[in-house]
GROMACS .gro file of C-alpha atoms in nm:
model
  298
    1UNK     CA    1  -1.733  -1.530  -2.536
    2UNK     CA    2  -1.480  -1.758  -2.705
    3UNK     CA    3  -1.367  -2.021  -2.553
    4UNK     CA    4  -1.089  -2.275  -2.690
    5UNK     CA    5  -0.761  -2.545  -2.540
    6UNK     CA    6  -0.395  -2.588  -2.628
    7UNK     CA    7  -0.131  -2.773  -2.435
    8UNK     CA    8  -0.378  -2.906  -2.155
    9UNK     CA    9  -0.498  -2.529  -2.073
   10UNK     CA   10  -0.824  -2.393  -2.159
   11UNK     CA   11  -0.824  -2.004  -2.281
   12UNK     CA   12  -1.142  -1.763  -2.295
   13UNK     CA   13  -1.184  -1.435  -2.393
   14UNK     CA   14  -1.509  -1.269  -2.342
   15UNK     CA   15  -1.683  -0.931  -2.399
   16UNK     CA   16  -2.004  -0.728  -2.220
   17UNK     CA   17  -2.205  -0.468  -2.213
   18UNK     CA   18  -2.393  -0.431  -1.887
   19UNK     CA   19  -2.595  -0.177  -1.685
   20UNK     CA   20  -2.487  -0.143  -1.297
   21UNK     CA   21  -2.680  -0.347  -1.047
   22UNK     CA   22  -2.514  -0.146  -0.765
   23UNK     CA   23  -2.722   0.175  -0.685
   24UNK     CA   24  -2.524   0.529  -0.704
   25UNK     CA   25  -2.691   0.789  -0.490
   26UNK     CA   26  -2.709   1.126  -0.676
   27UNK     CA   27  -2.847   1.479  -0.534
   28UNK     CA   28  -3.059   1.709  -0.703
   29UNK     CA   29  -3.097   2.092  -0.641
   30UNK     CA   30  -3.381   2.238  -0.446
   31UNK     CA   31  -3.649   2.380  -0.629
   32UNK     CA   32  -3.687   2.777  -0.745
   33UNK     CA   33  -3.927   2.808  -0.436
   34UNK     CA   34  -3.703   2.682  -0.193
   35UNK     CA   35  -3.382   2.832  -0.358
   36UNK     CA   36  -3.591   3.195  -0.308
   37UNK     CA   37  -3.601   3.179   0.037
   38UNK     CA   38  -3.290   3.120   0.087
   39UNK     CA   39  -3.192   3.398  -0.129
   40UNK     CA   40  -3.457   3.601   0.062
   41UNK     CA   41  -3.291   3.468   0.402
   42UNK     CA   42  -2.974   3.610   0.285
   43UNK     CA   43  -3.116   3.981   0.280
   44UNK     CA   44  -3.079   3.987   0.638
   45UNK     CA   45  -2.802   3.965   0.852
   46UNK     CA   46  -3.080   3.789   1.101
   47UNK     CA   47  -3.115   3.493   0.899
   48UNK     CA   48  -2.875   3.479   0.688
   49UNK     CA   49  -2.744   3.163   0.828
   50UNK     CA   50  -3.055   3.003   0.720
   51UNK     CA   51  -2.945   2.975   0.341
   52UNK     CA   52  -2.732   2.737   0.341
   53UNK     CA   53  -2.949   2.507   0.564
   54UNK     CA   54  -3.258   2.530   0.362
   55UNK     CA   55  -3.060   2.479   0.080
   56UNK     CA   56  -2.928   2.146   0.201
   57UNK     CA   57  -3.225   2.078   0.369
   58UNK     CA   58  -3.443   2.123   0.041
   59UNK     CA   59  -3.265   1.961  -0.165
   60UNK     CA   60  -3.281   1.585  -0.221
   61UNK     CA   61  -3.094   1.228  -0.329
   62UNK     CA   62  -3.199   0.978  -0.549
   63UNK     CA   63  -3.069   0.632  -0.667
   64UNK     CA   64  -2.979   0.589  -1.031
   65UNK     CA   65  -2.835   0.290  -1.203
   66UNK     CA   66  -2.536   0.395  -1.498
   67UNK     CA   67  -2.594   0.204  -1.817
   68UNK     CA   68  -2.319   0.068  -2.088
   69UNK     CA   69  -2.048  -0.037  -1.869
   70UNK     CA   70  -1.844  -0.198  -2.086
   71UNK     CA   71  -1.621  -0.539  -1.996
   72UNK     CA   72  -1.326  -0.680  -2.171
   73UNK     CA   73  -1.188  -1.021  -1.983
   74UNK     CA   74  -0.901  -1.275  -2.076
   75UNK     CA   75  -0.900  -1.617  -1.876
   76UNK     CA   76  -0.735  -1.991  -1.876
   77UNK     CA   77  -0.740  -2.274  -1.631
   78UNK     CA   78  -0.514  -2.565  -1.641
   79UNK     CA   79  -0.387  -2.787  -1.393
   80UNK     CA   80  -0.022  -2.801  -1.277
   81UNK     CA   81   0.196  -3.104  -1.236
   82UNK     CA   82   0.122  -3.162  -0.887
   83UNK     CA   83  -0.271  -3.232  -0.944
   84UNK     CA   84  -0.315  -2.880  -0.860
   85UNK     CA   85  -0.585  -2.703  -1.047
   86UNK     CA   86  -0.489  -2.354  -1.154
   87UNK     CA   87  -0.721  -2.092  -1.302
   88UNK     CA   88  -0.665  -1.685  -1.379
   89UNK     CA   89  -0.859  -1.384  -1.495
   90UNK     CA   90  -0.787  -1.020  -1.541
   91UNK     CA   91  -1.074  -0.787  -1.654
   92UNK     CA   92  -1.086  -0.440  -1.725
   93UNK     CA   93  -1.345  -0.193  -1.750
   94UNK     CA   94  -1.293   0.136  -1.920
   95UNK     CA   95  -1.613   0.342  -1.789
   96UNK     CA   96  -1.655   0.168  -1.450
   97UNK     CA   97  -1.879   0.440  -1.237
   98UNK     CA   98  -1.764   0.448  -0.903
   99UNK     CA   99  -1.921   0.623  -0.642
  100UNK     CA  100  -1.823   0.976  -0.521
  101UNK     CA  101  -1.754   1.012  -0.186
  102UNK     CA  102  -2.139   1.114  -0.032
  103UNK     CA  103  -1.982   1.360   0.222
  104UNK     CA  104  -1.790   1.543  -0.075
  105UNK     CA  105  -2.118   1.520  -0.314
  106UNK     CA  106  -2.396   1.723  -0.019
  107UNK     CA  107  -2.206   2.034  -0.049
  108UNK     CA  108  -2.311   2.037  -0.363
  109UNK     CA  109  -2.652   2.137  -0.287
  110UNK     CA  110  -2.595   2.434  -0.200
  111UNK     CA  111  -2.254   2.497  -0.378
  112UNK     CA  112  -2.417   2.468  -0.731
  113UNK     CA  113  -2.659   2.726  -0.653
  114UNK     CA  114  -2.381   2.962  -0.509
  115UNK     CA  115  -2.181   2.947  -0.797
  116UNK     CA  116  -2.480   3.006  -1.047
  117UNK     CA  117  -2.559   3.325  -0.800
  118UNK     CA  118  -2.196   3.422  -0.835
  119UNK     CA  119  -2.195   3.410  -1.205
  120UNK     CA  120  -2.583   3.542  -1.271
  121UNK     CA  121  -2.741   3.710  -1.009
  122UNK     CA  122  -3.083   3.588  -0.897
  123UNK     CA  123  -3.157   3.462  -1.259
  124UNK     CA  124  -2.839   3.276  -1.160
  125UNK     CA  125  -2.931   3.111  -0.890
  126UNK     CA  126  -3.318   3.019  -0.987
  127UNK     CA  127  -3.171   2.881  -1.275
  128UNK     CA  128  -2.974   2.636  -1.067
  129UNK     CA  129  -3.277   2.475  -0.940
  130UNK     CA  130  -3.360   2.130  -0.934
  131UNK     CA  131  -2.985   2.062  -1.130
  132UNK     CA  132  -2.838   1.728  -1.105
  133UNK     CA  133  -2.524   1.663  -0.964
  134UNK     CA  134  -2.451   1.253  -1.063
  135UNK     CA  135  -2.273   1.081  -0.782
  136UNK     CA  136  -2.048   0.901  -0.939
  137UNK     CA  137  -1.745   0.963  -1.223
  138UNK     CA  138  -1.679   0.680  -1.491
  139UNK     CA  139  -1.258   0.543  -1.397
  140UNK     CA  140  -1.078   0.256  -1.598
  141UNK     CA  141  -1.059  -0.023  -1.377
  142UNK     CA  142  -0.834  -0.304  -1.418
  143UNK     CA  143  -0.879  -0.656  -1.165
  144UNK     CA  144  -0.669  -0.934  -1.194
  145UNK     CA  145  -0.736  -1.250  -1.011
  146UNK     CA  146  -0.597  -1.589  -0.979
  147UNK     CA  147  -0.726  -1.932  -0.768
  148UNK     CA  148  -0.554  -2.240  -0.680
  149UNK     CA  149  -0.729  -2.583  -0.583
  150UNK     CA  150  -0.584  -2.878  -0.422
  151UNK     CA  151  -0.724  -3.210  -0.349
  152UNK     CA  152  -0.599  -3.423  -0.087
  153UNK     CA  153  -0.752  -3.810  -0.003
  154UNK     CA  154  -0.818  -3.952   0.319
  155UNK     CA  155  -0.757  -3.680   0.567
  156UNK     CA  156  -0.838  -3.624   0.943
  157UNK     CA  157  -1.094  -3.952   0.819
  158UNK     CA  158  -1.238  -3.740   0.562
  159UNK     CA  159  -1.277  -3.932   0.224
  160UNK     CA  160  -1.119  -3.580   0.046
  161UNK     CA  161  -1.025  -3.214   0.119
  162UNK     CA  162  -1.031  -2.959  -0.075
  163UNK     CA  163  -0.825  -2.672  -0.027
  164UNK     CA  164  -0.916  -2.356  -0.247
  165UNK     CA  165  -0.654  -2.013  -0.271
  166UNK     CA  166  -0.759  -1.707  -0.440
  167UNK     CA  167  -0.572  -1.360  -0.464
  168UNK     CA  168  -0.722  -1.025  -0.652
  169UNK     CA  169  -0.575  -0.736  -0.698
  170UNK     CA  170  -0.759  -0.426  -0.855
  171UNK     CA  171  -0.636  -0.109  -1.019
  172UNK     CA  172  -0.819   0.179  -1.059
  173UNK     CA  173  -0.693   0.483  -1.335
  174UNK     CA  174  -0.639   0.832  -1.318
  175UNK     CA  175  -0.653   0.881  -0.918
  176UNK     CA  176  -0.657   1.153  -0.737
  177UNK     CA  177  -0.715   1.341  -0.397
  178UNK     CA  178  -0.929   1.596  -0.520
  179UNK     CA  179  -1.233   1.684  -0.310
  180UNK     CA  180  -1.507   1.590  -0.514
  181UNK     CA  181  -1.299   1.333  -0.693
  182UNK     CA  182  -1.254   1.108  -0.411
  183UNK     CA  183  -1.431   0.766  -0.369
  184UNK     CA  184  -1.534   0.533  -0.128
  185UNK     CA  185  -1.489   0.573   0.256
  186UNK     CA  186  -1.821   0.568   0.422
  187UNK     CA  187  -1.966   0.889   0.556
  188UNK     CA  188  -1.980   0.792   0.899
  189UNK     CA  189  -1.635   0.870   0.869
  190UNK     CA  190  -1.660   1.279   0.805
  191UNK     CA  191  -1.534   1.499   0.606
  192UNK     CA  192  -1.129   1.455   0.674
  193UNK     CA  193  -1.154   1.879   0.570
  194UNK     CA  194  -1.344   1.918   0.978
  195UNK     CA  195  -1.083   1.902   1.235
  196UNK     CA  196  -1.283   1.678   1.460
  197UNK     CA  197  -1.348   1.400   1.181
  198UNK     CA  198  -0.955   1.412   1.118
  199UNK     CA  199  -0.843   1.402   1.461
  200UNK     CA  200  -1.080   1.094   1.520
  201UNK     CA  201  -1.088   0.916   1.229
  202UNK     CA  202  -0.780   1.056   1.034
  203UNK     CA  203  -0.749   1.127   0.647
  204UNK     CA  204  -0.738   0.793   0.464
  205UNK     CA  205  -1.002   0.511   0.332
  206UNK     CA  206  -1.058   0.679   0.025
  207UNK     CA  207  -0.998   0.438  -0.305
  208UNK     CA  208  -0.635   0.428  -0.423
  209UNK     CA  209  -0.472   0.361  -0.676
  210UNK     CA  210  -0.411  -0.023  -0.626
  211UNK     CA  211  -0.557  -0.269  -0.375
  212UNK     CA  212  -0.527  -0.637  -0.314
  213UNK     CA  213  -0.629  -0.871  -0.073
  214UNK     CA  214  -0.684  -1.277  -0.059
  215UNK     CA  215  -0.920  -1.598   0.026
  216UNK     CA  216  -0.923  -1.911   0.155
  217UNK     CA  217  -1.171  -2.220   0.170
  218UNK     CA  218  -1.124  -2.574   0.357
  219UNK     CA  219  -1.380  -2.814   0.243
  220UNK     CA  220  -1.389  -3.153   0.394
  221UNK     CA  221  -1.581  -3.431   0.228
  222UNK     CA  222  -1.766  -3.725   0.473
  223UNK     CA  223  -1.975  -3.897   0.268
  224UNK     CA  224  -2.299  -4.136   0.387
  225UNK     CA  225  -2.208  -4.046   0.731
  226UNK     CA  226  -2.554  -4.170   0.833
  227UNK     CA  227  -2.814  -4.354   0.627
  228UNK     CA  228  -2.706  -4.210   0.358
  229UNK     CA  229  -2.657  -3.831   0.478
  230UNK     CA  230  -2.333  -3.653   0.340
  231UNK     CA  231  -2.145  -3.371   0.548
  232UNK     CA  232  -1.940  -3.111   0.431
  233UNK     CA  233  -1.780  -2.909   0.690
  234UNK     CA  234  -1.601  -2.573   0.591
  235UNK     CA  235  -1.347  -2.301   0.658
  236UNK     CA  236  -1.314  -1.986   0.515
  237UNK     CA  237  -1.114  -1.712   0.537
  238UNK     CA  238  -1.084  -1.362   0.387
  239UNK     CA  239  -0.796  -1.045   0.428
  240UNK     CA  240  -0.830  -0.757   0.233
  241UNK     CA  241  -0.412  -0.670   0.287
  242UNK     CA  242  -0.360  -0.318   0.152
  243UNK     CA  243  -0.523  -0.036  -0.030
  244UNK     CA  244  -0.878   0.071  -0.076
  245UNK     CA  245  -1.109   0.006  -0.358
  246UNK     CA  246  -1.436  -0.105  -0.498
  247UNK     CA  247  -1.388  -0.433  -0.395
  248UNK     CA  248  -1.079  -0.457  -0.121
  249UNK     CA  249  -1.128  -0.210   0.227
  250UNK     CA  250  -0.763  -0.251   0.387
  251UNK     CA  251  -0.720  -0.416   0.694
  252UNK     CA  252  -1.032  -0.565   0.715
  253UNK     CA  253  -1.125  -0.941   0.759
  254UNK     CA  254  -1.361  -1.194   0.777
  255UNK     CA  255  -1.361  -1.571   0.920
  256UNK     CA  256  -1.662  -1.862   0.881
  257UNK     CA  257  -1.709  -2.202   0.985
  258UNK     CA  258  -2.005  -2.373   0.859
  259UNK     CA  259  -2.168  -2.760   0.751
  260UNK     CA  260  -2.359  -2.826   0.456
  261UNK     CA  261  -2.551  -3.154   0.487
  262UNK     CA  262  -2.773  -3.347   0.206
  263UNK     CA  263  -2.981  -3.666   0.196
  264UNK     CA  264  -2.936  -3.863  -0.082
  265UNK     CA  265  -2.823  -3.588  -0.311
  266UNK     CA  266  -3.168  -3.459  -0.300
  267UNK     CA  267  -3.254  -3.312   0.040
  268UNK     CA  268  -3.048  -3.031   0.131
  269UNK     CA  269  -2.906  -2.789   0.428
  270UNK     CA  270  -2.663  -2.574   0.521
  271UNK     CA  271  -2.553  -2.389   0.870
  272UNK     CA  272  -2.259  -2.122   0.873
  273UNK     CA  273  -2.151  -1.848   1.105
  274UNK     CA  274  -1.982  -1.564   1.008
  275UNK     CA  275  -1.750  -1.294   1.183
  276UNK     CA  276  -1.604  -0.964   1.069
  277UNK     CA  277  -1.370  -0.786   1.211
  278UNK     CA  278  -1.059  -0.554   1.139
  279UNK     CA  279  -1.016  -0.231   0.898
  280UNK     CA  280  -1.010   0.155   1.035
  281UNK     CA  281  -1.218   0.183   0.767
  282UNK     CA  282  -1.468  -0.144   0.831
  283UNK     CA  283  -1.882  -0.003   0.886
  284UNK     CA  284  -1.907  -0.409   0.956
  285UNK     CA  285  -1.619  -0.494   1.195
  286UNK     CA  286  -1.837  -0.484   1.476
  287UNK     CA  287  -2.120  -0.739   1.354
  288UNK     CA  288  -2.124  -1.129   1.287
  289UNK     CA  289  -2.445  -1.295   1.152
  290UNK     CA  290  -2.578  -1.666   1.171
  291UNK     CA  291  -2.722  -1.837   0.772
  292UNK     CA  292  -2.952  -2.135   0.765
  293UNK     CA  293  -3.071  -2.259   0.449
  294UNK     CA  294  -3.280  -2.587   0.360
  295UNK     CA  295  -3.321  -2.681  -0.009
  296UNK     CA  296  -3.469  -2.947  -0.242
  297UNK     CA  297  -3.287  -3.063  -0.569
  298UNK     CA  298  -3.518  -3.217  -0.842
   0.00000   0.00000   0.00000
């Protein structure tokens, strides 16, 4: 990372190599047993249904971790005639793995071992067991972010507020709608292909191209409110406006209120509740949680 200031703004520029903390789930072919019962299910028109399900049913997922994503960044901070402090980033990753859609990936269980019966027989087939098919395909990904923070003295008989903006915006390369090239969108969702998944839950959520979405924090400042106890109580805010990506769902929201308390710099604690709500494509719009924390500094 490089770091250096000109004309009261600080620049960085920084470089890494990293290995994904985010699990990808991956499938994996059954195995030749498995894979010969189904072709012997398919020698009669009894149970030949059967193939496909033992198939599926046979084969099996796994979590896996891609290595060597690379990061290029560019940032600067300043602070703007008006006291207002004023920061930017914009990153991009040119072999970000994102994960494929899980409902596209299943198919593949059996799929794979169709294809390899297609092209080679039986040999075909048994040679198609236990393959690998990776759950995720390696997209440039650009975000750009920028924050805005504002100080204001003696308000509402606070001794300082802080008012904090930020608003992202990622972009994701070489798009498109291709089944087994589309991302995101949970599974409880369906496959948009089944008539009944459409009709309910309609065709979109996948990752697009672009996607934005914004934040905001209150923070007001009471200090030795009592013997020497500070409170901070907080707003926050969150919209994720439009488009679908790895780290904006559209349409979907969040909103917190919380206090953070300490004793003499030393003792802390911290109480917050959270709601989420909004997004057709939101598996957490229906759920809110309560945090307490308690900490020591020393």
């Amino acid at each position: 990372a490089l770091r250096w200031l000109g004309d009261n703004t600080e620049y960085g520029a920084y470089f890494m190599n990293y290995h994904s903390r985010t699990p990808i789930v991956s499938m994996q072919n059954a195995n030749r047993g498995d894979i010969g019962n189904a072709l012997l299910a398919l020698s009669s028109p009894a149970t030949a249904a059967l193939a496909q399900p033992i198939l599926l049913g046979r084969g099996s997922y796994f979590l896996e971790y891609p290595e060597d994503i690379r990061l290029y960044g560019l940032s600067f901070s300043t602070t703007l005639p008006t006291g207002t402090a004023w920061s930017g980033e914009i990153s991009y990753r040119p072999n970000m793995p994102l994960q494929t859609n899980t409902t596209d990936l299943t198919p593949l269980l059996a799929t794979t071992v169709a294809g390899g019966f297609a092209g080679g027989g039986v040999a075909g087939a048994l040679g198609a067991a236990g393959q690998v098919s990776h759950g995720y395909i390696r997209k440039e990904v650009t975000q750009a972010q920028t924050t805005f923070t504002q100080f204001f003295d003696q308000v509402m008989g606070a001794e300082r507020l802080t008012l904090v903006g930020e608003l992202g915006l990622t972009y994701v390369g070489g798009m498109t709608d291709d089944v087994g090239e589309r991302y995101g969108r949970d599974a409880v969702y369906g496959v948009p292909e089944n008539p009944a998944a459409a009709s309910r839950y309609g065709s979109h959520g996948f990752y697009t191209s672009s996607s934005w979405g914004y934040r905001a924090r209150a923070i007001w400042d009471y200090p030795n409110v009592i013997a020497g106890i500070n409170l901070k109580p907080n707003l926050a805010w969150s919209h994720d406006v439009d488009g679908y990506g790895p780290v904006f769902n559209e349409g979907s929201k969040a909103a917190s209120i919380g206090l953070d308390a300490d004793y003499q710099n030393t003792y802390t604690a911290s109480l917050s509740y959270t709601n989420f709500f909004g997004g057709d494509y939101n598996t957490i719009s229906d759920r809110d949680f309560v945090a307490l924390s308690f900490g020591v500094n020393f």
